[in-house]
CSV table of C-alpha atoms and ligand atoms in Angstrom, one decimal:
chain,number,residue,atom,x,y,z
A,18,MET,CA,162.4,104.4,38.1
A,19,THR,CA,162.5,108.0,39.3
A,20,LYS,CA,165.0,110.7,39.7
A,21,VAL,CA,166.5,110.5,36.3
A,22,SER,CA,169.5,112.7,36.3
A,23,VAL,CA,171.2,112.2,33.0
A,24,ASP,CA,172.9,115.3,31.7
A,25,THR,CA,171.8,115.3,28.1
A,26,ALA,CA,174.5,117.7,27.1
A,27,GLN,CA,177.0,114.8,27.9
A,28,LEU,CA,175.3,112.3,25.6
A,29,PRO,CA,177.0,111.3,22.4
A,30,PHE,CA,174.3,113.0,20.2
A,31,GLN,CA,174.7,111.9,16.6
A,32,PRO,CA,173.8,114.5,14.0
A,33,GLY,CA,172.5,113.5,10.6
A,34,PRO,CA,169.8,111.1,9.5
A,35,LYS,CA,168.5,108.7,12.1
A,36,PRO,CA,169.9,105.1,11.7
A,37,THR,CA,167.4,102.3,11.0
A,38,ALA,CA,167.0,98.8,12.3
A,39,ASP,CA,169.2,97.6,9.5
A,40,THR,CA,172.0,99.9,10.6
A,41,TYR,CA,172.2,97.9,13.8
A,42,GLY,CA,171.3,94.5,12.4
A,43,LEU,CA,168.3,94.3,14.7
A,44,ASP,CA,166.7,91.5,12.6
A,45,GLU,CA,169.7,89.3,12.2
A,46,TRP,CA,168.4,87.0,15.0
A,47,ARG,CA,165.6,85.9,12.6
A,48,ASN,CA,168.2,83.9,10.7
A,49,LEU,CA,169.4,82.1,13.9
A,50,THR,CA,168.2,79.4,16.2
A,51,ALA,CA,165.6,80.7,18.6
A,52,ASP,CA,164.7,78.2,21.3
A,53,GLN,CA,161.6,78.3,23.6
A,54,GLN,CA,159.6,80.5,21.2
A,55,PRO,CA,155.8,80.4,20.9
A,56,THR,CA,154.3,78.9,17.8
A,57,TRP,CA,152.1,81.8,16.8
A,58,ALA,CA,153.5,83.1,13.5
A,59,GLU,CA,150.4,81.8,11.6
A,60,HIS,CA,147.9,83.1,14.1
A,61,PRO,CA,145.5,85.6,12.4
A,62,ASP,CA,146.3,88.3,15.0
A,63,PHE,CA,150.1,88.0,14.9
A,64,SER,CA,150.8,90.8,12.5
A,65,SER,CA,148.4,93.3,14.0
A,66,SER,CA,149.8,92.5,17.5
A,67,ILE,CA,153.3,93.1,16.4
A,68,GLU,CA,152.3,96.3,14.5
A,69,GLU,CA,150.6,97.6,17.6
A,70,LEU,CA,153.6,96.9,19.8
A,71,SER,CA,155.9,98.6,17.3
A,72,THR,CA,154.1,101.9,17.7
A,73,VAL,CA,153.1,102.1,21.4
A,74,PRO,CA,155.1,104.3,23.7
A,75,PRO,CA,158.2,102.8,25.4
A,76,LEU,CA,157.6,101.3,28.8
A,77,VAL,CA,161.0,102.6,30.0
A,78,PHE,CA,163.0,105.5,28.7
A,79,ALA,CA,166.5,105.5,27.3
A,80,GLY,CA,167.7,108.0,29.8
A,81,GLU,CA,166.6,105.7,32.6
A,82,VAL,CA,168.5,102.8,31.1
A,83,ASP,CA,171.6,105.0,30.9
A,84,THR,CA,171.1,105.8,34.6
A,85,LEU,CA,171.0,102.1,35.4
A,86,LYS,CA,174.1,101.5,33.3
A,87,ALA,CA,175.9,104.1,35.5
A,88,ARG,CA,174.6,102.3,38.7
A,89,LEU,CA,175.7,98.9,37.5
A,90,ALA,CA,179.1,100.2,36.7
A,91,GLU,CA,179.4,101.0,40.4
A,92,VAL,CA,178.4,97.5,41.3
A,93,ALA,CA,180.9,96.0,38.8
A,94,GLN,CA,183.6,98.0,40.5
A,95,GLY,CA,182.7,96.9,44.0
A,96,ARG,CA,181.1,100.1,45.2
A,97,ALA,CA,177.4,99.0,45.2
A,98,PHE,CA,175.2,96.0,45.6
A,99,PHE,CA,172.4,94.8,43.2
A,100,LEU,CA,169.1,93.4,44.4
A,101,GLN,CA,166.7,91.8,41.9
A,102,GLY,CA,163.4,90.2,43.0
A,103,GLY,CA,159.9,89.3,42.0
A,104,ASP,CA,157.7,86.6,40.8
A,105,CYS,CA,158.9,83.7,38.7
A,106,ALA,CA,155.9,84.3,36.4
A,107,GLU,CA,153.9,87.5,36.8
A,108,THR,CA,150.2,87.1,36.1
A,109,PHE,CA,147.6,89.5,34.7
A,110,GLU,CA,145.3,88.8,37.6
A,111,GLY,CA,148.1,89.5,40.1
A,112,ALA,CA,148.8,93.0,38.8
A,113,THR,CA,146.6,94.5,41.5
A,114,ALA,CA,147.5,97.5,43.7
A,115,ASP,CA,147.7,95.4,46.8
A,116,LYS,CA,150.0,92.7,45.4
A,117,ILE,CA,152.3,95.2,43.6
A,118,THR,CA,152.5,97.2,46.8
A,119,ALA,CA,153.4,94.2,48.9
A,120,ARG,CA,156.1,93.2,46.4
A,121,VAL,CA,157.6,96.7,46.2
A,122,GLN,CA,157.4,97.1,50.0
A,123,THR,CA,159.2,93.8,50.5
A,124,LEU,CA,161.9,94.7,48.0
A,125,LEU,CA,162.4,98.1,49.6
A,126,GLN,CA,162.6,96.5,53.0
A,127,MET,CA,165.2,94.0,51.8
A,128,ALA,CA,167.1,96.9,50.2
A,129,ALA,CA,167.1,98.9,53.4
A,130,VAL,CA,168.5,95.9,55.3
A,131,LEU,CA,171.1,95.3,52.7
A,132,THR,CA,172.1,99.0,52.5
A,133,TYR,CA,172.6,99.0,56.2
A,134,GLY,CA,174.6,95.7,56.3
A,135,ALA,CA,176.7,96.5,53.2
A,136,SER,CA,177.3,100.2,54.0
A,137,MET,CA,177.0,100.8,50.3
A,138,PRO,CA,174.2,101.8,47.9
A,139,VAL,CA,171.8,99.1,46.7
A,140,VAL,CA,170.6,99.1,43.1
A,141,LYS,CA,167.0,97.9,43.3
A,142,MET,CA,165.2,96.1,40.6
A,143,GLY,CA,161.8,94.3,40.3
A,144,ARG,CA,161.4,91.1,38.3
A,145,MET,CA,158.3,93.0,37.5
A,146,ALA,CA,156.4,94.8,34.7
A,147,GLY,CA,157.4,92.3,32.0
A,148,GLN,CA,158.1,88.9,33.6
A,149,PHE,CA,155.3,87.2,31.8
A,150,SER,CA,157.0,84.4,29.7
A,151,LYS,CA,158.6,81.2,30.7
A,152,PRO,CA,161.1,78.7,29.2
A,153,ARG,CA,160.0,75.2,30.0
A,154,SER,CA,161.7,71.8,30.2
A,155,SER,CA,159.0,70.2,28.3
A,156,ASN,CA,156.7,71.3,25.4
A,157,ASP,CA,153.8,69.3,26.7
A,158,GLU,CA,152.0,68.4,29.9
A,159,THR,CA,149.9,65.3,30.4
A,160,ARG,CA,147.1,65.0,32.9
A,161,ASP,CA,144.8,62.0,33.1
A,162,GLY,CA,145.7,60.9,29.7
A,163,LEU,CA,145.2,64.3,28.1
A,164,THR,CA,148.3,66.0,26.6
A,165,LEU,CA,148.3,69.7,26.0
A,166,PRO,CA,151.0,72.4,25.3
A,167,THR,CA,152.8,73.4,28.5
A,168,PHE,CA,152.0,76.7,30.2
A,169,ARG,CA,154.6,79.3,29.0
A,170,GLY,CA,153.7,82.4,30.9
A,171,GLU,CA,150.6,84.6,30.5
A,172,MET,CA,152.1,86.5,27.6
A,173,VAL,CA,152.0,83.3,25.6
A,174,ASN,CA,149.1,81.1,26.9
A,175,GLY,CA,146.8,80.5,29.8
A,176,PHE,CA,147.4,78.3,32.9
A,177,ASP,CA,144.1,76.5,32.8
A,178,PHE,CA,144.5,73.0,31.6
A,179,THR,CA,142.2,73.3,28.5
A,180,GLU,CA,142.9,73.1,24.8
A,181,GLU,CA,141.6,76.7,24.4
A,182,ALA,CA,143.7,78.2,27.2
A,183,ARG,CA,146.9,76.6,26.1
A,184,VAL,CA,146.8,78.1,22.5
A,185,HIS,CA,149.8,80.4,21.9
A,186,ASP,CA,148.0,83.7,21.4
A,187,PRO,CA,149.9,86.9,20.2
A,188,ASN,CA,147.2,89.1,21.6
A,189,ARG,CA,148.5,88.2,25.0
A,190,MET,CA,151.7,90.2,24.2
A,191,VAL,CA,149.6,93.3,23.9
A,192,ARG,CA,147.9,92.6,27.2
A,193,GLY,CA,151.3,92.0,28.7
A,194,TYR,CA,152.4,95.3,27.5
A,195,HIS,CA,149.4,97.1,29.0
A,196,THR,CA,149.7,95.2,32.3
A,197,SER,CA,153.4,96.1,32.4
A,198,ALA,CA,152.5,99.8,31.8
A,199,SER,CA,150.0,99.9,34.7
A,200,THR,CA,152.4,98.0,37.0
A,201,LEU,CA,155.1,100.5,36.1
A,202,ASN,CA,152.8,103.4,36.7
A,203,LEU,CA,152.2,102.3,40.2
A,204,ILE,CA,155.8,101.6,40.9
A,205,ARG,CA,156.7,105.1,39.6
A,206,ALA,CA,154.1,106.6,41.8
A,207,PHE,CA,155.3,104.7,44.9
A,208,THR,CA,158.9,105.3,44.5
A,209,GLY,CA,158.5,109.0,43.6
A,210,GLY,CA,155.8,109.9,46.0
A,211,GLY,CA,157.1,109.5,49.5
A,212,PHE,CA,156.2,105.8,49.9
A,213,ALA,CA,159.8,104.9,49.9
A,214,ASP,CA,160.7,107.2,52.7
A,215,LEU,CA,163.2,105.4,54.9
A,216,ARG,CA,161.6,106.9,57.9
A,217,HIS,CA,158.5,104.6,57.3
A,218,VAL,CA,160.5,101.4,56.8
A,219,HIS,CA,159.5,100.3,60.3
A,220,SER,CA,155.7,100.6,59.9
A,221,TRP,CA,155.8,98.7,56.6
A,222,ASN,CA,156.4,95.5,58.5
A,223,MET,CA,153.2,95.5,60.5
A,224,GLY,CA,151.1,92.3,60.5
A,225,PHE,CA,154.0,89.9,60.7
A,226,ALA,CA,154.9,90.5,64.3
A,227,SER,CA,154.5,86.9,65.3
A,228,ASN,CA,157.2,85.7,62.9
A,229,PRO,CA,160.6,84.8,64.5
A,230,ALA,CA,162.5,86.7,61.7
A,231,HIS,CA,160.4,89.7,62.5
A,232,SER,CA,162.1,90.4,65.8
A,233,ARG,CA,165.4,90.3,64.1
A,234,TYR,CA,164.1,92.8,61.5
A,235,GLU,CA,162.6,95.0,64.2
A,236,SER,CA,166.0,95.3,65.9
A,237,MET,CA,167.8,96.3,62.8
A,238,ALA,CA,164.9,98.6,61.8
A,239,ARG,CA,165.4,100.3,65.2
A,240,GLU,CA,169.1,100.7,64.5
A,241,ILE,CA,168.2,102.2,61.1
A,242,ASP,CA,165.7,104.5,62.8
A,243,ARG,CA,168.4,105.6,65.2
A,244,ALA,CA,170.9,106.2,62.4
A,245,VAL,CA,168.3,108.2,60.5
A,246,LYS,CA,167.5,110.3,63.6
A,247,PHE,CA,171.2,110.9,64.2
A,248,MET,CA,171.6,112.1,60.6
A,249,GLU,CA,168.5,114.3,60.8
A,250,ALA,CA,169.8,115.9,64.0
A,251,CYS,CA,173.1,116.6,62.2
A,252,GLY,CA,171.1,118.5,59.5
A,253,ALA,CA,171.1,115.9,56.7
A,254,ASP,CA,168.7,116.7,53.8
A,255,PHE,CA,166.0,114.0,54.2
A,256,ASP,CA,164.0,115.1,51.1
A,257,ALA,CA,166.5,112.9,49.2
A,258,LEU,CA,165.3,109.8,51.1
A,259,LYS,CA,161.6,110.3,50.2
A,260,THR,CA,162.1,109.0,46.7
A,261,THR,CA,164.1,106.0,45.4
A,262,GLU,CA,165.1,104.4,42.2
A,263,LEU,CA,163.5,101.1,41.4
A,264,PHE,CA,164.4,99.6,38.0
A,265,THR,CA,162.6,96.8,36.2
A,266,GLY,CA,164.0,93.7,34.5
A,267,HIS,CA,162.8,90.4,33.0
A,268,GLU,CA,164.0,87.5,31.0
A,269,ALA,CA,164.0,88.7,27.4
A,270,LEU,CA,162.6,85.4,26.2
A,271,LEU,CA,160.0,86.4,23.6
A,272,LEU,CA,162.0,87.8,20.8
A,273,ASP,CA,158.9,88.9,18.9
A,274,TYR,CA,157.9,91.1,21.9
A,275,GLU,CA,161.4,92.4,22.6
A,276,ARG,CA,162.1,93.3,19.0
A,277,ALA,CA,158.8,95.1,18.6
A,278,LEU,CA,159.6,97.2,21.7
A,279,THR,CA,163.1,98.1,20.5
A,280,ARG,CA,163.4,101.8,19.7
A,281,ILE,CA,166.2,103.9,18.3
A,282,ASP,CA,166.7,106.7,20.8
A,283,SER,CA,166.3,110.1,19.4
A,284,ARG,CA,169.2,111.6,21.4
A,285,THR,CA,171.9,109.0,20.9
A,286,HIS,CA,170.5,107.3,17.8
A,287,ARG,CA,171.3,104.0,19.5
A,288,PRO,CA,168.9,101.0,19.9
A,289,TYR,CA,167.3,100.5,23.3
A,290,GLY,CA,165.0,97.7,24.5
A,291,THR,CA,162.2,99.6,26.0
A,292,SER,CA,160.2,96.7,27.6
A,293,GLY,CA,162.3,97.0,30.8
A,294,HIS,CA,165.5,98.6,32.0
A,295,PHE,CA,167.4,95.4,32.3
A,296,LEU,CA,167.0,92.3,30.1
A,297,TRP,CA,168.5,88.9,30.8
A,298,ILE,CA,169.1,85.8,28.8
A,299,GLY,CA,168.0,82.5,30.5
A,300,GLU,CA,170.1,79.4,31.1
A,301,ARG,CA,168.2,77.6,28.3
A,302,THR,CA,168.6,80.2,25.6
A,303,ARG,CA,172.2,81.5,26.1
A,304,GLY,CA,173.7,79.6,23.1
A,305,LEU,CA,176.5,81.7,21.8
A,306,ASP,CA,175.4,81.7,18.2
A,307,ASP,CA,171.7,81.8,18.9
A,308,ALA,CA,169.1,84.4,18.5
A,309,HIS,CA,168.8,85.7,22.0
A,310,VAL,CA,172.5,86.5,22.4
A,311,ASP,CA,172.4,88.1,19.0
A,312,LEU,CA,169.5,90.5,19.5
A,313,LEU,CA,170.6,91.5,23.1
A,314,SER,CA,174.2,92.1,22.0
A,315,ARG,CA,172.9,94.9,19.8
A,316,LEU,CA,171.0,96.8,22.5
A,317,GLU,CA,172.2,99.5,24.8
A,318,ASN,CA,170.5,98.1,27.9
A,319,PRO,CA,172.7,96.4,30.5
A,320,ILE,CA,172.3,92.6,29.8
A,321,GLY,CA,172.2,89.7,32.2
A,322,VAL,CA,173.0,86.0,31.5
A,323,LYS,CA,172.1,83.2,33.7
A,324,LEU,CA,174.9,80.7,34.2
A,325,GLY,CA,174.0,77.2,35.3
A,326,PRO,CA,176.2,74.4,36.8
A,327,SER,CA,177.6,73.2,33.4
A,328,THR,CA,179.0,76.7,32.5
A,329,THR,CA,182.7,76.5,31.6
A,330,ALA,CA,185.2,79.3,31.8
A,331,GLU,CA,185.3,79.3,28.0
A,332,ASP,CA,181.5,79.7,27.8
A,333,ALA,CA,181.7,82.8,30.1
A,334,LEU,CA,184.7,84.3,28.2
A,335,ALA,CA,182.9,83.8,24.8
A,336,LEU,CA,179.7,85.4,26.2
A,337,ILE,CA,181.8,88.4,27.3
A,338,ASP,CA,183.3,88.7,23.8
A,339,LYS,CA,179.8,88.8,22.2
A,340,LEU,CA,177.9,90.8,24.8
A,341,ASP,CA,180.6,93.1,26.2
A,342,PRO,CA,183.2,93.5,23.4
A,343,HIS,CA,184.2,96.9,24.7
A,344,ARG,CA,184.6,95.8,28.3
A,345,ILE,CA,182.3,98.4,29.8
A,346,PRO,CA,182.0,97.9,33.5
A,347,GLY,CA,178.5,96.8,34.4
A,348,ARG,CA,177.4,96.2,30.8
A,349,LEU,CA,177.2,92.5,31.6
A,350,THR,CA,175.8,90.8,34.6
A,351,PHE,CA,176.4,87.1,35.2
A,352,ILE,CA,173.7,85.6,37.3
A,353,THR,CA,175.0,82.3,38.6
A,354,ARG,CA,172.5,79.6,39.6
A,355,MET,CA,174.5,76.4,40.1
A,356,GLY,CA,172.8,74.8,43.0
A,357,ALA,CA,174.0,74.6,46.6
A,358,GLY,CA,175.8,71.3,46.0
A,359,LYS,CA,177.8,72.5,43.0
A,360,ILE,CA,178.5,76.2,43.4
A,361,ARG,CA,181.7,75.8,45.5
A,362,GLU,CA,183.1,73.4,43.0
A,363,ASN,CA,182.0,74.9,39.7
A,364,LEU,CA,181.9,78.7,40.2
A,365,PRO,CA,185.6,79.3,41.0
A,366,ARG,CA,187.0,78.5,37.6
A,367,VAL,CA,184.4,80.7,35.9
A,368,VAL,CA,185.1,83.7,38.2
A,369,GLU,CA,188.9,83.2,38.0
A,370,ALA,CA,188.8,83.2,34.2
A,371,VAL,CA,186.5,86.2,33.9
A,372,GLU,CA,188.4,88.3,36.5
A,373,GLY,CA,191.6,87.4,34.8
A,374,SER,CA,190.3,88.6,31.5
A,375,GLY,CA,190.0,92.2,32.6
A,376,ALA,CA,186.2,92.3,32.0
A,377,LYS,CA,184.3,94.1,34.8
A,378,VAL,CA,181.1,92.1,35.1
A,379,VAL,CA,178.5,92.2,37.8
A,380,TRP,CA,178.3,88.9,39.8
A,381,VAL,CA,174.9,88.1,41.0
A,382,SER,CA,173.7,85.0,42.9
A,383,ASP,CA,170.4,83.4,41.9
A,384,PRO,CA,170.1,80.8,44.7
A,385,MET,CA,166.7,79.6,43.5
A,386,HIS,CA,167.0,77.9,40.1
A,387,GLY,CA,169.7,75.4,40.9
A,388,ASN,CA,167.7,74.2,44.0
A,389,THR,CA,164.3,73.3,42.7
A,390,VAL,CA,162.9,69.9,43.8
A,391,SER,CA,159.5,68.3,43.5
A,392,THR,CA,157.6,66.8,46.4
A,393,PRO,CA,156.0,63.4,46.0
A,394,SER,CA,152.6,65.0,45.6
A,395,GLY,CA,154.0,67.0,42.7
A,396,PHE,CA,154.6,70.5,44.0
A,397,LYS,CA,157.8,72.3,42.8
A,398,THR,CA,159.5,73.7,45.9
A,399,ARG,CA,162.9,74.8,47.3
A,400,ASN,CA,164.3,74.3,50.7
A,401,PHE,CA,165.2,77.5,52.4
A,402,ASP,CA,168.4,76.0,53.7
A,403,ASP,CA,169.6,75.1,50.2
A,404,VAL,CA,168.8,78.7,49.1
A,405,VAL,CA,170.9,80.0,52.0
A,406,ASP,CA,173.6,77.5,51.4
A,407,GLU,CA,174.0,78.6,47.7
A,408,VAL,CA,174.2,82.2,48.7
A,409,ARG,CA,176.8,81.3,51.3
A,410,GLY,CA,178.8,79.4,48.8
A,411,PHE,CA,178.6,82.3,46.3
A,412,PHE,CA,180.1,84.6,49.0
A,413,GLU,CA,182.8,82.1,50.0
A,414,VAL,CA,183.9,81.7,46.4
A,415,HIS,CA,184.1,85.5,45.7
A,416,GLN,CA,185.8,86.2,49.0
A,417,ALA,CA,188.4,83.6,48.3
A,418,ILE,CA,189.1,85.0,44.8
A,419,GLY,CA,188.9,88.6,45.9
A,420,SER,CA,186.0,89.5,43.5
A,421,HIS,CA,182.9,91.4,44.5
A,422,PRO,CA,179.9,89.3,45.3
A,423,GLY,CA,177.7,92.0,43.7
A,424,GLY,CA,174.1,91.0,44.0
A,425,LEU,CA,171.2,88.8,44.8
A,426,HIS,CA,168.5,87.6,42.5
A,427,VAL,CA,165.4,86.0,44.1
A,428,GLU,CA,162.0,84.8,43.2
A,429,MET,CA,159.9,86.3,45.9
A,430,THR,CA,156.6,87.9,46.7
A,431,GLY,CA,155.3,90.2,49.4
A,432,ASP,CA,152.4,87.8,50.2
A,433,ASP,CA,152.3,85.2,52.9
A,434,VAL,CA,152.5,82.2,50.5
A,435,ALA,CA,153.8,78.7,51.3
A,436,GLU,CA,155.9,77.6,48.3
A,437,CYS,CA,159.5,77.3,49.6
A,438,LEU,CA,160.0,75.0,52.6
A,439,GLY,CA,161.6,76.1,55.9
A,440,GLY,CA,162.8,79.5,57.1
A,441,ALA,CA,162.3,80.9,60.5
A,442,ALA,CA,158.5,80.5,60.2
A,443,ALA,CA,159.0,76.9,59.2
A,444,VAL,CA,156.9,76.5,56.1
A,445,GLU,CA,155.9,72.9,55.7
A,446,GLU,CA,154.4,70.9,52.8
A,447,ALA,CA,151.1,70.8,54.7
A,448,HIS,CA,150.7,74.5,54.2
A,449,PHE,CA,150.9,74.1,50.4
A,450,ALA,CA,147.2,73.1,50.1
A,451,ASP,CA,146.0,76.6,51.0
A,452,ARG,CA,148.9,78.9,50.3
A,453,TYR,CA,150.7,77.6,47.1
A,454,GLU,CA,149.9,80.2,44.5
A,455,THR,CA,152.7,80.4,42.0
A,456,LEU,CA,152.0,79.4,38.4
A,457,CYS,CA,155.6,78.4,37.8
A,458,ASP,CA,158.5,78.3,40.3
A,459,PRO,CA,158.1,78.5,44.1
A,460,ARG,CA,158.9,82.0,45.6
A,461,LEU,CA,160.2,83.1,48.9
A,462,ASN,CA,157.3,84.7,50.9
A,463,HIS,CA,157.6,88.0,52.7
A,464,MET,CA,159.3,86.7,55.8
A,465,GLN,CA,161.7,84.3,53.9
A,466,SER,CA,162.6,87.3,51.7
A,467,LEU,CA,163.5,89.4,54.7
A,468,GLU,CA,165.3,86.6,56.3
A,469,ILE,CA,167.6,86.2,53.3
A,470,ALA,CA,168.2,89.9,53.3
A,471,PHE,CA,169.4,89.7,56.9
A,472,LEU,CA,171.7,86.8,56.1
A,473,VAL,CA,173.2,88.5,53.1
A,474,ALA,CA,173.5,91.8,55.0
A,475,GLY,CA,175.5,89.8,57.6
A,476,TYR,CA,177.8,88.4,54.9
A,477,LEU,CA,178.3,91.9,53.4
A,478,ALA,CA,179.1,93.4,56.7
A,479,ARG,CA,181.9,90.9,57.1
A,480,ASP,CA,183.1,91.3,53.4
B,25,E4P,O1,161.5,79.7,35.9
B,25,E4P,C1,162.2,78.9,35.3
B,25,E4P,C2,161.7,77.9,34.4
B,25,E4P,O2,160.7,78.4,33.6
B,25,E4P,C3,161.3,76.8,35.2
B,25,E4P,O3,162.2,76.5,36.2
B,25,E4P,C4,161.1,75.7,34.2
B,25,E4P,O4,160.4,74.7,34.9
B,25,E4P,P1,160.0,73.3,34.4
B,25,E4P,O5,161.1,72.4,34.5
B,25,E4P,O6,158.8,73.0,35.3
B,25,E4P,O7,159.5,73.5,32.9
B,26,PEP,C1,163.8,80.6,33.9
B,26,PEP,C2,164.5,81.2,34.9
B,26,PEP,O1,165.8,80.9,35.2
B,26,PEP,P1,166.9,80.1,34.5
B,26,PEP,O2,167.0,80.7,33.1
B,26,PEP,O3,168.1,80.4,35.3
B,26,PEP,O4,166.5,78.7,34.6
B,26,PEP,C3,163.9,82.2,35.7
B,26,PEP,O5,164.6,83.1,36.2
B,26,PEP,O6,162.7,82.1,36.0
B,27,MN,MN1,161.8,80.7,37.7
């Protein structure tokens, strides 16, 4: 994240002795149910790993988090749009300059399309620099009669199907921290160093010219180019377009990691999670009286909660009471992932209740997680048409109620993988053999990501 412009004179500086973790109850979660946690407390390196993480520099800074809070307040009030995207599960090996560049480029391209379509600012966020742990449906995986612990993300264990790789190893948290730091370093360099210049948006798309969605992108890119030239001719200051803000967020699943990276800010004396700007609670760990909700309720960061198809209006209202008791616009983001077949039926009652309560939450559509299917040969995939249908349903529901369809959350990559079926380039199962790379859920590839950005830009233009 670049261009931090927080006026420190305006911050509620607290004189006097610095509060401690106890002041804020930052360890209360330890007395509560914590689902989906690694079994590594007895590992010989557990204490030293936690100690190290408790003293390393923060990955993100409290002032940046405050900037994000201000941006999400705008989204909550219908004046901006929120784009979140990245891998389902980041990998250590995948944290290369090329792959990070491709993902950031794709996100920025998507954001440019959405900004043009929505005629409003787009708050950009990578599911990056921290998305290394996964909740799973099952604790074990069996192959050819051998049963081993399931893969839970590289911050917990390895993907290889061996006993050794599948051990829950706390040293992996430390490696995850350092991998996040180098990823963030590159993101900061890109977004602050002219790479994000809107005037280059066109050339970023080279190499995909044969894709049907490409021609559609090219024509809008030309329109953006024309708009930029028009503004330039009018004397607009284009230095402002050379840099951009790109925030980071991930599922705050590993409570050991999140707690170790919580810091009390020296300016405000308030606790901030410093592993990422935005932290969310997954569908499987959002129990109201459970550990994840407790720890995140105590942090200053804006918080997300995934809402699956079984979410009731009462669930949503109770989450608001816990996570946004002061009803701060943008403090809470509800990321709905109900599935294309259920969203039109199940979302309205949740949105109506929340809007009626006076809370100003950010509504985001995750059209991925309610639409996962497995092929007969065992690949997890998603049909592009289902993904599009859920986004369309999300817009229909919000448009009918008069609430702001505030954002899109996608599992995507900048690479030309074949993991989700369909789209303009017609990805088929036959392509999986060579181009299926994800270690967890299937991602939209570069072209499918752009395609969805165009579709959403179209919905926003009509909104
Ligand atoms: O990313 C989300 C979850 O980790 C994933 O969907 C769980 O998948 P599973 O059902 O294969 O465990
Ligand atoms: C685990 C995830 O999602 P959900 O909690 O919605 O299932 C995810 O975002 O990868
Ligand atoms: Mn996922």
